[in-house]
Short mmCIF file of C-alpha atoms and ligand atoms in Angstrom, two decimals:
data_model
loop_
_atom_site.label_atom_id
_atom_site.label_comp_id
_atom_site.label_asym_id
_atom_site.label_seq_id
_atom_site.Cartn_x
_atom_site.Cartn_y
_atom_site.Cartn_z
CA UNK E 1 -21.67 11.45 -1.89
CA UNK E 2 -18.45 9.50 -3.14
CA UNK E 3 -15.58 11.89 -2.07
CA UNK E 4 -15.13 14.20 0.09
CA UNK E 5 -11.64 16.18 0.50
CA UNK E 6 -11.40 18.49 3.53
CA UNK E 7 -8.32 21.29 3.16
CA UNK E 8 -7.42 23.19 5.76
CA UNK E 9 -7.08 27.28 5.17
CA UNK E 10 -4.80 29.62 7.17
CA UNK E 11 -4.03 33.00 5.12
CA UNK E 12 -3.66 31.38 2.03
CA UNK E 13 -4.83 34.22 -0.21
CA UNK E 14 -2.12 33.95 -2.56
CA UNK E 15 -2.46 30.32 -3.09
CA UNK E 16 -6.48 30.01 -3.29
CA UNK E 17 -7.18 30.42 -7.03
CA UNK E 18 -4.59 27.75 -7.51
CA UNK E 19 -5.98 25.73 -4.72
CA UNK E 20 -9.43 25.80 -6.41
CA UNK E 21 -8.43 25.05 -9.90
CA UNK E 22 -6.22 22.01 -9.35
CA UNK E 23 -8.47 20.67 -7.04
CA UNK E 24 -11.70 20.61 -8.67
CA UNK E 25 -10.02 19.47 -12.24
CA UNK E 26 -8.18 16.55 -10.34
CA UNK E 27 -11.46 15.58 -8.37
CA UNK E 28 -13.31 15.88 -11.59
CA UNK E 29 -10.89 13.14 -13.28
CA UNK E 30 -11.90 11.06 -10.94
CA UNK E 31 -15.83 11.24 -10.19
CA UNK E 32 -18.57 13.78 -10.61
CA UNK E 33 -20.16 12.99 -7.34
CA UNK E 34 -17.22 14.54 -4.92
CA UNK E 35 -17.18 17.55 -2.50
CA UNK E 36 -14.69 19.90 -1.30
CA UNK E 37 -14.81 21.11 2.03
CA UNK E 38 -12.06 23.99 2.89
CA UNK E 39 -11.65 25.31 6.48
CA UNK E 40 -11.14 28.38 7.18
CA UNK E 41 -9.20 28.24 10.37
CA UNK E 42 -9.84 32.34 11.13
CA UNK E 43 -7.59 34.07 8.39
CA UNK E 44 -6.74 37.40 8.74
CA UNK E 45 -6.50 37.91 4.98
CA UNK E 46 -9.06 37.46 2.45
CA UNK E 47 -8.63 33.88 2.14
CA UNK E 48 -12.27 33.13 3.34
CA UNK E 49 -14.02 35.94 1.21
CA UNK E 50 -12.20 34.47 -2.07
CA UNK E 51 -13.53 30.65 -0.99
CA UNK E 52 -16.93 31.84 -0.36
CA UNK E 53 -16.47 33.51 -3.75
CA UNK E 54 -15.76 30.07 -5.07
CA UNK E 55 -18.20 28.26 -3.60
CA UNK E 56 -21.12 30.40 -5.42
CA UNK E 57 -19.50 29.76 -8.17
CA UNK E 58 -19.57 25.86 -7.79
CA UNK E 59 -21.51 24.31 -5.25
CA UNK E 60 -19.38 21.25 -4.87
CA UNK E 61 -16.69 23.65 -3.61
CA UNK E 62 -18.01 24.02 0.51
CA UNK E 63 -16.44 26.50 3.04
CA UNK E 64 -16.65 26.15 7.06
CA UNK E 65 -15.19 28.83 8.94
CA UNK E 66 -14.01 28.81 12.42
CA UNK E 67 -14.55 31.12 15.03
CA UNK E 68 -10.83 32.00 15.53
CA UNK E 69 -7.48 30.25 14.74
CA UNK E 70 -8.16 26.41 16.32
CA UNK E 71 -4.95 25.04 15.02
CA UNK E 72 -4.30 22.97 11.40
CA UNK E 73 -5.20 19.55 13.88
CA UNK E 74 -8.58 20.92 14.70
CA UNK E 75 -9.37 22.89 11.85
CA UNK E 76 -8.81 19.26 10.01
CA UNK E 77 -11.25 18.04 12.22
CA UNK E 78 -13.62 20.28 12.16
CA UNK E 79 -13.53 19.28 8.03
CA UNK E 80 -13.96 15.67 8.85
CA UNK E 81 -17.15 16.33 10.81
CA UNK E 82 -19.10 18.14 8.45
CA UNK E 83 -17.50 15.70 5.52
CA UNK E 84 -20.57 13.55 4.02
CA UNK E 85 -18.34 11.20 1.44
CA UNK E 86 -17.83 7.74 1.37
CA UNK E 87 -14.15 8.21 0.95
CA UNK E 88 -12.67 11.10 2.74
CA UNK E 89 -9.23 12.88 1.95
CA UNK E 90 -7.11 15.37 3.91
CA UNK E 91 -4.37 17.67 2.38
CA UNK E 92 -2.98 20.70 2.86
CA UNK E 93 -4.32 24.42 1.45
CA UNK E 94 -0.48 25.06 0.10
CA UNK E 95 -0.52 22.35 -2.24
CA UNK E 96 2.76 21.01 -1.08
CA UNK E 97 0.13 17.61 -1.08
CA UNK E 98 -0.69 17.23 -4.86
CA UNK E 99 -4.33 17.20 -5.49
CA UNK E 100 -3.57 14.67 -8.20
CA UNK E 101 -2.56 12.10 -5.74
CA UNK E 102 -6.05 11.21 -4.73
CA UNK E 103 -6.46 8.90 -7.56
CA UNK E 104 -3.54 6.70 -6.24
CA UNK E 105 -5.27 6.67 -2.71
CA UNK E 106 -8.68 6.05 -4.75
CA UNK E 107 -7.59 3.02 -6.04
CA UNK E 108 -5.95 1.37 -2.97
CA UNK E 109 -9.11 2.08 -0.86
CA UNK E 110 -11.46 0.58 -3.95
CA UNK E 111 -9.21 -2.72 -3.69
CA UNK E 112 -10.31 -2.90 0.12
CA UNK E 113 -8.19 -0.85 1.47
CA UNK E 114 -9.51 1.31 4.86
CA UNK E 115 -6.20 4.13 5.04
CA UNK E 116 -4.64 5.02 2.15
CA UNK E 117 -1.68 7.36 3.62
CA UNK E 118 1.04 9.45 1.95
CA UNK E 119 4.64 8.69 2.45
CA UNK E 120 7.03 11.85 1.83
CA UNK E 121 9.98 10.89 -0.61
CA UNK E 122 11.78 13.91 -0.21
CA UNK E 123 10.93 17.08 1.13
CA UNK E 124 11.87 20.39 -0.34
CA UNK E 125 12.26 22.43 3.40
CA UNK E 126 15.76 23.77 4.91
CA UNK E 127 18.45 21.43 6.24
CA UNK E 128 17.65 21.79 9.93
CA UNK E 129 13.66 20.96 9.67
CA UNK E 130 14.02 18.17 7.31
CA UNK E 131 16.80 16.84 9.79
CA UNK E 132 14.02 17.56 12.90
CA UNK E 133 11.24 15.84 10.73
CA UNK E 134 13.80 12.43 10.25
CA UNK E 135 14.91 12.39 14.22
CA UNK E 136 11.20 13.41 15.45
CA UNK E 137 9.84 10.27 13.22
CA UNK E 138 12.73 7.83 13.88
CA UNK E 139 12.40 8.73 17.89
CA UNK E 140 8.55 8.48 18.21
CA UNK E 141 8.88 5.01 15.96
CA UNK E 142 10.97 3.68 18.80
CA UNK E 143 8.76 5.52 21.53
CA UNK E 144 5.56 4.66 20.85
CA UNK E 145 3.03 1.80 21.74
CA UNK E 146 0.63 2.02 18.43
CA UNK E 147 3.01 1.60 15.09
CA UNK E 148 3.15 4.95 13.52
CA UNK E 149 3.73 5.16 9.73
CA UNK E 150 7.13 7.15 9.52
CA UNK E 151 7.34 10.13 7.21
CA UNK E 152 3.81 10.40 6.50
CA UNK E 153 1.82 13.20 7.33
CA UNK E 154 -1.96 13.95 7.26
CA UNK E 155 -2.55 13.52 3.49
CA UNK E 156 -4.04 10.69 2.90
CA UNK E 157 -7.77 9.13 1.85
CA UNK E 158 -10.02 7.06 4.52
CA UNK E 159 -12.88 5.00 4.37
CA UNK E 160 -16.36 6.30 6.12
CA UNK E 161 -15.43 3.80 9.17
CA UNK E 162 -12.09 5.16 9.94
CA UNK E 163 -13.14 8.39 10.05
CA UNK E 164 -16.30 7.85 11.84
CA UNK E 165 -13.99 6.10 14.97
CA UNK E 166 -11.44 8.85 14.45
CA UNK E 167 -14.30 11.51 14.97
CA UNK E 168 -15.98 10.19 18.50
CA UNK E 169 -12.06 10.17 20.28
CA UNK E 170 -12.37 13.36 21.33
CA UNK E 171 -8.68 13.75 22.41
CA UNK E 172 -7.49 17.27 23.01
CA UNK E 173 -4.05 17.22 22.75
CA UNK E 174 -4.75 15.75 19.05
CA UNK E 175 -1.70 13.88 16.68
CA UNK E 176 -4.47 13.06 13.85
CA UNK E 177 -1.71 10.61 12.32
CA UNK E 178 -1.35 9.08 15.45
CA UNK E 179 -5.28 8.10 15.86
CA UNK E 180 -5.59 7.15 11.80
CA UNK E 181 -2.67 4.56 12.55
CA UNK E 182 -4.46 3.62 16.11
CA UNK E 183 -7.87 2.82 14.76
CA UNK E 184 -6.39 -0.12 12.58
CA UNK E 185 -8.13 -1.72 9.57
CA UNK E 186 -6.52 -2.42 6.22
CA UNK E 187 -3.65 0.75 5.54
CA UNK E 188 -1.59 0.87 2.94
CA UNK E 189 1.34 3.86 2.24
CA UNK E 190 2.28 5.71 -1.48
CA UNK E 191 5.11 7.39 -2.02
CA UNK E 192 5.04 10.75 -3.56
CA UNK E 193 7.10 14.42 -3.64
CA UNK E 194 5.94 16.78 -1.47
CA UNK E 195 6.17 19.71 -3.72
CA UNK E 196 7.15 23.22 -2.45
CA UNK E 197 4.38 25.87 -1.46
CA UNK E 198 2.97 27.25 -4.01
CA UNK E 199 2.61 31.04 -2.48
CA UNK E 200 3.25 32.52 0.88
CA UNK E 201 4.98 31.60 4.22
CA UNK E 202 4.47 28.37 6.22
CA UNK E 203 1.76 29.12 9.02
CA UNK E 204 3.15 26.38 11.15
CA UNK E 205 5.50 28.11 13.24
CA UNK E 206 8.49 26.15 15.33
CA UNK E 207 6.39 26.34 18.34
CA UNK E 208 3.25 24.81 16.88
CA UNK E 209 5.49 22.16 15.42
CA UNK E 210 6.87 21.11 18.85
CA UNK E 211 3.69 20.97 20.08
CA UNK E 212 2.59 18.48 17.73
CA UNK E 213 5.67 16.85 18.52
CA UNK E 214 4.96 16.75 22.01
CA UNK E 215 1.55 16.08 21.93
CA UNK E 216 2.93 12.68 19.65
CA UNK E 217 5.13 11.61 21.86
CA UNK E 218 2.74 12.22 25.32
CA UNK E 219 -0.20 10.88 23.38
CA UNK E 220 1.04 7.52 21.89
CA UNK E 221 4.05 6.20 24.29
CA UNK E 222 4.27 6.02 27.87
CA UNK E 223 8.18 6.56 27.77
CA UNK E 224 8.69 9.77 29.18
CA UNK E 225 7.27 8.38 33.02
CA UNK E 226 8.97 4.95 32.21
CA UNK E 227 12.53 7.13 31.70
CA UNK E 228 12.06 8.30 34.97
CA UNK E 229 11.92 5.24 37.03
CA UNK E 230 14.40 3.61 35.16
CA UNK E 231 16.97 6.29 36.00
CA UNK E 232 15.81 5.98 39.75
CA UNK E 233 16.89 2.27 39.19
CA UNK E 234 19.88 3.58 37.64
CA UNK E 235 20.83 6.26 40.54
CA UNK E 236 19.92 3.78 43.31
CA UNK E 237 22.26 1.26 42.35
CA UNK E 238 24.79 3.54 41.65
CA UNK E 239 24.16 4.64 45.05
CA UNK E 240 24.98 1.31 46.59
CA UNK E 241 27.71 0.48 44.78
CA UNK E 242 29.23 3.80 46.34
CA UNK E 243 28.22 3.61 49.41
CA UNK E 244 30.13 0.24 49.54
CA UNK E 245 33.22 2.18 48.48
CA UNK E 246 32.92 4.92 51.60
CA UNK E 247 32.32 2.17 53.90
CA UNK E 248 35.21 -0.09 52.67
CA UNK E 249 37.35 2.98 52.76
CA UNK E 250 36.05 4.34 56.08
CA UNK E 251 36.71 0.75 57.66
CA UNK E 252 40.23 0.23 55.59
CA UNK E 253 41.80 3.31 55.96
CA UNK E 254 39.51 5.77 58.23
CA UNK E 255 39.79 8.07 55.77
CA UNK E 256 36.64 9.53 56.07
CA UNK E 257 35.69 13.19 55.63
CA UNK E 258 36.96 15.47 52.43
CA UNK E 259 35.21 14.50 49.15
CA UNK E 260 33.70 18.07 49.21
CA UNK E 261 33.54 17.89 45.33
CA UNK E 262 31.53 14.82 44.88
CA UNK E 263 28.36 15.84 47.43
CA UNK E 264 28.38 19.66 45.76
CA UNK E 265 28.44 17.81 42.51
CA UNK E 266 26.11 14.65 43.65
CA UNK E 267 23.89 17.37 45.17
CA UNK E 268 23.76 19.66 41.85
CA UNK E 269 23.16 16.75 39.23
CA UNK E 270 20.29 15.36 41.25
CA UNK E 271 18.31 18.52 41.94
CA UNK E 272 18.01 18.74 37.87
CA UNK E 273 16.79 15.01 37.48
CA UNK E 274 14.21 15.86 40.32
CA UNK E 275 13.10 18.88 38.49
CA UNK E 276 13.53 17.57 35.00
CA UNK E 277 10.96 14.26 36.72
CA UNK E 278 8.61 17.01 38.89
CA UNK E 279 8.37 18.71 35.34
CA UNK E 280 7.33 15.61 33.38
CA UNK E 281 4.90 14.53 36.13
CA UNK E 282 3.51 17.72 35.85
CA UNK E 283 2.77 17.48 32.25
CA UNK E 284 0.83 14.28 32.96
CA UNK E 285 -1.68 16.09 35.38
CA UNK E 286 -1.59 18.77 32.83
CA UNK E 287 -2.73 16.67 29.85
CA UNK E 288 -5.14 14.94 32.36
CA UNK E 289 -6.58 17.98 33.06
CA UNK E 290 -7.12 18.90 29.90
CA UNK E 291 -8.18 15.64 28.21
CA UNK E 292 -10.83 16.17 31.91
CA UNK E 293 -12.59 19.51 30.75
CA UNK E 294 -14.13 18.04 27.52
CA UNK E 295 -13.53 21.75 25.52
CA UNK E 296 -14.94 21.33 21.99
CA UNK E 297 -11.70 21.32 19.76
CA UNK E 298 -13.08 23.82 17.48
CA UNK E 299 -16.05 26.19 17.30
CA UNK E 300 -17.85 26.26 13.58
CA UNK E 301 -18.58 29.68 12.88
CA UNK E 302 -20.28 30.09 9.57
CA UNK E 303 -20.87 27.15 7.46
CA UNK E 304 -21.25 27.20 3.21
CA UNK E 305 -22.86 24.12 2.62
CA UNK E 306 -25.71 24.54 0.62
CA UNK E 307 -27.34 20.85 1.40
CA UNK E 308 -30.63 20.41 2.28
CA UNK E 309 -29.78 17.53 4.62
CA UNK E 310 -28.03 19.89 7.16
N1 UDP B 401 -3.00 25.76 8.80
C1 UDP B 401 -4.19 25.94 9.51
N2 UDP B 401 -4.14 26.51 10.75
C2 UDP B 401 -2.96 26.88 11.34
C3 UDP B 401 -1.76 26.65 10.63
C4 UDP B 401 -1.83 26.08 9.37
O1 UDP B 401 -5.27 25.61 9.02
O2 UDP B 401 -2.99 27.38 12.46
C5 UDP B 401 -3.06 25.16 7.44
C6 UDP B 401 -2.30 25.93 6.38
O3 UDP B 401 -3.11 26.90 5.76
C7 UDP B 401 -1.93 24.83 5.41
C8 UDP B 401 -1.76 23.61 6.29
O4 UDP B 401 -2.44 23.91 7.51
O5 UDP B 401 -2.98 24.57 4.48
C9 UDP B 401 -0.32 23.28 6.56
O6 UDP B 401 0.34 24.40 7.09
P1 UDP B 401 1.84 24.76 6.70
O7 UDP B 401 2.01 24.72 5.25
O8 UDP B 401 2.20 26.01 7.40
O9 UDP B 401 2.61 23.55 7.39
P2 UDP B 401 3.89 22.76 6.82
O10 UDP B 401 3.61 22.45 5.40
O11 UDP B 401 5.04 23.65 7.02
O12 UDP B 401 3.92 21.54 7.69
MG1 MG B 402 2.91 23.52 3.99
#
């Protein structure tokens, strides 16, 4: 097998005849010996009916489905386990990632390159998430340890290698982009326009995008523990510098009690960085926690393969 593309699915019946068609004519442009493997991340709609459809139509065309909504991280995943290509490509079920962009990655990963990701030129979203998306990039670029690609999402093409190492991780709280950049090798970026959706709603709502936010930030940069001691330097020195000024006071001018704003105000600032630390802290056993009880990420269901070899 030369390609594989794996395409997450999440009540995308509008889109899927669409999704099929551009798809398969794109990957046939480029070789006959490709598969494409759609997840079906446990749609409520028809969605998964209308692949499996597809799929008896042309074998090439493979469906997975999961035993309940995982998540677009996991549901990509799950794809990239069951993926048997030499090269392996991710994009999206809404085609805002155009099919036709795999021959660009094709090419870069022929001339030796390991990662060929996708770098967003513009996007076509609302004012307030395309600012979030620039400030969540620009903030994790100076956050994190491992250099993270900015504006590039989880289209892109990867060698067997890559994906292999990305697949025994096994992190739960998962920031795929985050792990393609960690493993290393040979990466390269292309520019393209993320198109709009072709049907439907976004299925990512704000929540789920914080999370991956989150789970970005927690995952690939120690900052948010580091913050903490360094305002504890901050506060402590403070501290003696104002201490110095009661004392020389006290001794000056024995002027010593009043100053009933200050403590109240001392007292009330303090509490919050405590609780704002205790709550960041507790994240950290949280995520330990849950990296510690080894959960699969996702649970395959039903699988439309039809390959002898599994
Ligand atoms: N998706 C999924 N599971 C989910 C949410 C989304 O598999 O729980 C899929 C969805 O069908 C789509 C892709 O992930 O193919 C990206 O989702 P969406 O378009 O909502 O995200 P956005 O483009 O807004 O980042
Ligand atoms: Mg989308």
């Amino acid at each position: 097998m030369k390609i594989s593309i794996v395409i997450p699915v999440y009540n995308e019946a509008e889109g899927i005849d669409e999704l099929y068609r551009r798809t398969m004519t794109a990957l046939s442009e480029l070789t006959q010996d490709f598969e494409i493997i759609c997840v079906d991340d446990g749609s409520q709609d028809t969605s998964l009916e209308q692949l499996i459809a597809y799929h008896k139509k042309d074998k090439r065309f493979k469906v997975i489905s999961l035993s309940r909504n995982f998540g677009h991280q996991s549901a990509v995943l799950a794809g990239l386990s069951v993926a048997k290509g030499d090269y392996i490509g991710v994009m999206d079920g809404d085609l805002q990632d155009p099919p036709e962009v795999f021959a660009q990655f094709y090419e870069q990963l022929q001339q030796g390159y390991d990662v060929a990701y996708a770098i967003r030129k513009n996007r076509k979203e609302g004012l307030v998430k395309k600012f979030a998306y620039w400030l969540f990039y620009r903030l994790l670029d100076k956050m994190a340890d491992t250099k993270i690609p900015l504006d590039s999402g989880d289209f892109c093409m990867m060698s067997r290698r890559v994906v292999d190492k990305m697949l025994s991780m096994q992190e739960q709280s998962l920031y795929l982009r985050g792990i393609r950049a960690w493993v290393g090798y040979k990466q390269t970026g292309v520019e393209y326009e993320r198109a709009e959706r072709f049907a439907g709603e976004p299925k990512y709502d704000f929540k789920q995008l914080f999370q991956l936010a989150y789970n970005g930030m927690f995952s690939f940069s120690s900052l948010p523990v580091r913050v903490m001691r360094r305002l504890g330097y901050l506060t402590l020195t403070f501290s003696f510098l104002y201490a110095l000024k009661i004392l020389i006071f006290y001794f000056l001018y024995q002027d010593a009690p009043r100053g009933f704003t200050t403590l109240a105000l001392a007292i009330i600032f303090f509490s919050g960085v405590q609780l704002i630390s205790i709550g960041v802290l507790g994240e950290y056993v949280y995520r330990t926690y849950n990296e510690s009880r080894q959960r699969p990420l996702f649970i395959i269901k039903d699988r439309f393969l039809n390959d002898d070899m599994r």
